[in-house]
């Protein structure tokens, strides 16, 4: 396999937001030695971290259930749920960012108030506590329809750049409703959420310590100054869309000659201020080969990100009525890549891979109100960004009743989860 890396001339264009990025196999560029602000912890170094995390989880459960036998049963049930998705594989990698350890991108940093609330939310699904706990692990909230890109796979295509309907007070009102029900994380998306940066900053400041916040962005407007403003407002992490290791092919997919430059610069700026940083890719049948996936992972490692998030294309938005879903042989390649990169010692310094389809095919979908919901830029509540059936409006209707509708209907693609 040939690993394609950013050459020095291409790197300069990226930092300038230019369009003439080049690809080179030279290793003497800044992406080969990313700043040590987020670190992949693997091998023997995981033993003590694992012990501390498991001990803390056990203590959280015991403090709230006041019974050693009951606590042991609950902890075993949590472990059984994990094994139903991954088998008996242990966590092989932890991420260390800004003084905190992360078990996964969708688990709050250890040990924070959000982590404690997350654990209580998970065990209360098995044995309900006599006090409020998190109803969700994450909520995806689109705060704007505005976007400078025209992405091939955009699930918001039909409403893109339409009239905004939610004011800043209304955004805050919806977030307050979400927090009342309880969620470990809120992920803010769009459109491009950084086109509404000032409002986003005010919303972030309104979120309490029991909930982490993330932003999903193309990298547009993620300057060093704006990255610091987001961090200061309480943001935990950034997920930046990067859909190919070849700049020109990413730009073609995203509909802009400057898109790769924004994404790569955004990664650097996010890491530099101590935000947990991930890149996200929508993989197509044409892209999915082991050679391409490993080249992409090599780019991610050189960029210095903590996570790679993989999404499968769905026939929604700009892909509506198109034959885009992955074939079985491509799914097998993706699952092999997911397992090898996460559990093989050969790749213990590479970013952690998150592949939602892997879990969904084993334990069902987390969406449809069970652990996750999606709220669009009109305030309408939907199962997820791809299953578009509206269940109600978060601003004008009772959110509890809306969630009941979602759960009664269930996921239309994957079986229901059991926890």
CSV table of N, CA, C and O in Angstrom, one decimal, residues 9-66:
chain,number,residue,atom,x,y,z
A,9,UNK,N,4.3,21.9,0.2
A,9,UNK,CA,3.6,22.9,-0.5
A,9,UNK,C,2.1,22.9,-0.3
A,9,UNK,O,1.4,23.9,-0.2
A,10,UNK,N,1.6,21.6,-0.3
A,10,UNK,CA,0.1,21.5,-0.1
A,10,UNK,C,-0.3,21.9,1.3
A,10,UNK,O,-1.3,22.5,1.5
A,11,UNK,N,0.6,21.6,2.3
A,11,UNK,CA,0.3,22.1,3.6
A,11,UNK,C,0.2,23.6,3.7
A,11,UNK,O,-0.7,24.1,4.4
A,12,UNK,N,1.1,24.3,3.0
A,12,UNK,CA,1.0,25.8,3.1
A,12,UNK,C,-0.3,26.3,2.5
A,12,UNK,O,-0.9,27.2,3.0
A,13,UNK,N,-0.7,25.6,1.4
A,13,UNK,CA,-2.0,26.0,0.8
A,13,UNK,C,-3.2,25.8,1.7
A,13,UNK,O,-4.1,26.5,1.8
A,14,UNK,N,-3.1,24.7,2.5
A,14,UNK,CA,-4.2,24.3,3.4
A,14,UNK,C,-4.3,25.4,4.5
A,14,UNK,O,-5.3,25.8,4.8
A,15,UNK,N,-3.1,25.8,5.0
A,15,UNK,CA,-3.2,26.7,6.1
A,15,UNK,C,-3.7,28.1,5.6
A,15,UNK,O,-4.2,28.9,6.4
A,16,UNK,N,-3.5,28.3,4.3
A,16,UNK,CA,-4.1,29.6,3.7
A,16,UNK,C,-5.5,29.4,3.2
A,16,UNK,O,-6.1,30.3,2.7
A,17,UNK,N,-6.0,28.2,3.4
A,17,UNK,CA,-7.4,27.9,2.8
A,17,UNK,C,-7.4,27.9,1.3
A,17,UNK,O,-8.4,28.1,0.7
A,18,UNK,N,-6.3,27.6,0.7
A,18,UNK,CA,-6.2,27.6,-0.7
A,18,UNK,C,-6.7,26.4,-1.4
A,18,UNK,O,-7.3,25.5,-0.8
A,19,UNK,N,-6.5,26.3,-2.7
A,19,UNK,CA,-7.1,25.2,-3.5
A,19,UNK,C,-6.1,24.3,-4.2
A,19,UNK,O,-6.4,23.4,-4.8
A,20,UNK,N,-4.8,24.6,-4.0
A,20,UNK,CA,-3.8,23.9,-4.8
A,20,UNK,C,-3.0,22.9,-3.9
A,20,UNK,O,-1.8,22.7,-4.0
A,21,UNK,N,-3.8,22.1,-3.1
A,21,UNK,CA,-3.1,21.1,-2.2
A,21,UNK,C,-2.5,20.1,-3.1
A,21,UNK,O,-3.1,19.6,-4.0
A,22,UNK,N,-1.3,19.6,-2.7
A,22,UNK,CA,-0.7,18.5,-3.4
A,22,UNK,C,-0.5,17.3,-2.5
A,22,UNK,O,-0.6,17.5,-1.3
A,23,UNK,N,-0.3,16.2,-3.1
A,23,UNK,CA,-0.1,15.0,-2.3
A,23,UNK,C,1.3,14.5,-2.5
A,23,UNK,O,1.9,14.5,-3.6
A,24,UNK,N,2.0,14.2,-1.4
A,24,UNK,CA,3.4,13.7,-1.5
A,24,UNK,C,3.6,12.6,-0.5
A,24,UNK,O,2.9,12.4,0.5
A,25,UNK,N,4.6,11.8,-0.8
A,25,UNK,CA,5.0,10.7,0.1
A,25,UNK,C,6.1,11.1,1.0
A,25,UNK,O,6.5,10.3,1.8
A,26,UNK,N,6.5,12.4,1.0
A,26,UNK,CA,7.5,12.8,1.9
A,26,UNK,C,7.0,12.9,3.3
A,26,UNK,O,5.9,13.2,3.6
A,27,UNK,N,7.9,12.5,4.2
A,27,UNK,CA,7.5,12.5,5.7
A,27,UNK,C,7.9,13.7,6.4
A,27,UNK,O,7.5,13.8,7.6
A,28,UNK,N,8.6,14.6,5.8
A,28,UNK,CA,9.1,15.8,6.6
A,28,UNK,C,8.1,16.9,6.5
A,28,UNK,O,8.4,18.0,6.0
A,29,UNK,N,6.9,16.8,7.1
A,29,UNK,CA,5.9,17.8,7.2
A,29,UNK,C,5.3,17.8,8.5
A,29,UNK,O,5.4,16.8,9.3
A,30,UNK,N,4.6,18.9,8.9
A,30,UNK,CA,4.1,19.0,10.3
A,30,UNK,C,3.1,18.0,10.6
A,30,UNK,O,2.9,17.7,11.8
A,31,UNK,N,2.3,17.4,9.7
A,31,UNK,CA,1.3,16.5,10.0
A,31,UNK,C,1.9,15.1,10.4
A,31,UNK,O,1.2,14.3,11.0
A,32,UNK,N,3.2,14.9,10.1
A,32,UNK,CA,3.8,13.7,10.6
A,32,UNK,C,4.1,13.7,12.1
A,32,UNK,O,4.4,12.7,12.7
A,33,UNK,N,4.2,14.9,12.6
A,33,UNK,CA,4.5,15.1,14.0
A,33,UNK,C,3.5,16.0,14.7
A,33,UNK,O,3.8,17.2,15.0
A,34,UNK,N,2.2,15.6,14.8
A,34,UNK,CA,1.2,16.4,15.4
A,34,UNK,C,1.5,16.8,16.8
A,34,UNK,O,2.2,16.1,17.5
A,35,UNK,N,1.0,18.0,17.3
A,35,UNK,CA,1.2,18.4,18.6
A,35,UNK,C,0.6,17.4,19.6
A,35,UNK,O,-0.4,16.8,19.4
A,36,UNK,N,1.3,17.1,20.7
A,36,UNK,CA,0.9,16.1,21.7
A,36,UNK,C,-0.1,16.6,22.6
A,36,UNK,O,0.0,16.5,23.8
A,37,UNK,N,-1.2,17.2,22.1
A,37,UNK,CA,-2.3,17.7,22.9
A,37,UNK,C,-3.4,16.6,23.0
A,37,UNK,O,-4.2,16.8,23.9
A,38,UNK,N,-3.4,15.6,22.2
A,38,UNK,CA,-4.3,14.5,22.4
A,38,UNK,C,-3.5,13.3,22.0
A,38,UNK,O,-2.8,13.2,21.0
A,39,UNK,N,-3.6,12.3,22.9
A,39,UNK,CA,-2.7,11.1,22.8
A,39,UNK,C,-3.5,9.8,22.8
A,39,UNK,O,-4.5,9.7,23.6
A,40,UNK,N,-3.1,8.9,22.0
A,40,UNK,CA,-3.7,7.5,22.0
A,40,UNK,C,-2.9,6.7,23.1
A,40,UNK,O,-1.7,6.6,22.9
A,41,UNK,N,-3.6,6.2,24.1
A,41,UNK,CA,-3.0,5.4,25.1
A,41,UNK,C,-3.3,3.9,24.8
A,41,UNK,O,-4.5,3.5,24.6
A,42,UNK,N,-2.3,3.1,24.6
A,42,UNK,CA,-2.5,1.7,24.3
A,42,UNK,C,-1.5,0.8,25.0
A,42,UNK,O,-0.6,1.3,25.7
A,43,UNK,N,-1.6,-0.5,24.8
A,43,UNK,CA,-0.6,-1.4,25.3
A,43,UNK,C,-0.7,-1.5,26.8
A,43,UNK,O,-1.8,-1.4,27.5
A,44,UNK,N,0.4,-1.7,27.5
A,44,UNK,CA,0.5,-1.8,28.9
A,44,UNK,C,0.0,-0.5,29.6
A,44,UNK,O,-0.4,-0.6,30.8
A,45,UNK,N,0.1,0.6,29.0
A,45,UNK,CA,-0.3,1.8,29.6
A,45,UNK,C,-1.8,1.9,29.9
A,45,UNK,O,-2.3,2.7,30.6
A,46,UNK,N,-2.6,0.9,29.3
A,46,UNK,CA,-4.0,0.9,29.5
A,46,UNK,C,-4.4,0.2,30.8
A,46,UNK,O,-5.6,0.4,31.3
A,47,UNK,N,-3.6,-0.6,31.4
A,47,UNK,CA,-3.9,-1.4,32.5
A,47,UNK,C,-4.4,-0.6,33.7
A,47,UNK,O,-5.5,-0.8,34.3
A,48,UNK,N,-3.6,0.4,34.1
A,48,UNK,CA,-4.0,1.2,35.3
A,48,UNK,C,-5.2,2.1,35.0
A,48,UNK,O,-6.0,2.2,35.8
A,49,UNK,N,-5.3,2.6,33.8
A,49,UNK,CA,-6.4,3.4,33.4
A,49,UNK,C,-7.7,2.6,33.5
A,49,UNK,O,-8.7,3.0,34.0
A,50,UNK,N,-7.6,1.4,32.9
A,50,UNK,CA,-8.8,0.5,32.9
A,50,UNK,C,-9.2,0.2,34.4
A,50,UNK,O,-10.4,0.2,34.7
A,51,UNK,N,-8.2,-0.1,35.2
A,51,UNK,CA,-8.5,-0.4,36.6
A,51,UNK,C,-9.2,0.8,37.3
A,51,UNK,O,-10.2,0.7,38.0
A,52,UNK,N,-8.7,2.0,37.1
A,52,UNK,CA,-9.3,3.2,37.7
A,52,UNK,C,-10.7,3.5,37.2
A,52,UNK,O,-11.6,3.8,38.0
A,53,UNK,N,-10.9,3.3,35.9
A,53,UNK,CA,-12.3,3.5,35.4
A,53,UNK,C,-13.3,2.5,35.9
A,53,UNK,O,-14.4,2.8,36.3
A,54,UNK,N,-12.9,1.2,35.9
A,54,UNK,CA,-13.8,0.2,36.4
A,54,UNK,C,-14.1,0.4,37.8
A,54,UNK,O,-15.2,0.2,38.3
A,55,UNK,N,-13.1,0.8,38.6
A,55,UNK,CA,-13.3,1.0,40.0
A,55,UNK,C,-14.3,2.1,40.3
A,55,UNK,O,-15.2,2.1,41.1
A,56,UNK,N,-14.1,3.2,39.5
A,56,UNK,CA,-15.0,4.4,39.6
A,56,UNK,C,-16.4,4.0,39.2
A,56,UNK,O,-17.4,4.4,39.9
A,57,UNK,N,-16.6,3.3,38.1
A,57,UNK,CA,-17.9,2.9,37.7
A,57,UNK,C,-18.6,2.0,38.8
A,57,UNK,O,-19.7,2.2,39.1
A,58,UNK,N,-17.8,1.1,39.3
A,58,UNK,CA,-18.4,0.2,40.4
A,58,UNK,C,-18.8,1.1,41.6
A,58,UNK,O,-19.9,0.8,42.2
A,59,UNK,N,-18.0,2.1,42.0
A,59,UNK,CA,-18.3,2.9,43.1
A,59,UNK,C,-19.6,3.8,42.8
A,59,UNK,O,-20.4,4.0,43.7
A,60,UNK,N,-19.7,4.3,41.6
A,60,UNK,CA,-20.9,5.1,41.2
A,60,UNK,C,-22.1,4.2,41.3
A,60,UNK,O,-23.2,4.6,41.9
A,61,UNK,N,-22.1,3.0,40.8
A,61,UNK,CA,-23.2,2.1,40.9
A,61,UNK,C,-23.6,1.8,42.4
A,61,UNK,O,-24.7,1.8,42.8
A,62,UNK,N,-22.6,1.4,43.2
A,62,UNK,CA,-22.8,1.0,44.6
A,62,UNK,C,-23.4,2.2,45.4
A,62,UNK,O,-24.3,2.1,46.2
A,63,UNK,N,-22.8,3.4,45.1
A,63,UNK,CA,-23.3,4.6,45.9
A,63,UNK,C,-24.8,4.8,45.6
A,63,UNK,O,-25.5,5.4,46.5
A,64,UNK,N,-25.3,4.5,44.5
A,64,UNK,CA,-26.7,4.8,44.1
A,64,UNK,C,-27.6,3.6,44.4
A,64,UNK,O,-28.8,3.8,44.6
A,65,UNK,N,-27.1,2.4,44.4
A,65,UNK,CA,-28.0,1.2,44.6
A,65,UNK,C,-27.8,0.6,46.0
A,65,UNK,O,-28.7,-0.2,46.4
A,66,UNK,N,-26.8,1.0,46.7
A,66,UNK,CA,-26.6,0.6,48.1
A,66,UNK,C,-26.7,-0.9,48.4
A,66,UNK,O,-27.2,-1.3,49.4
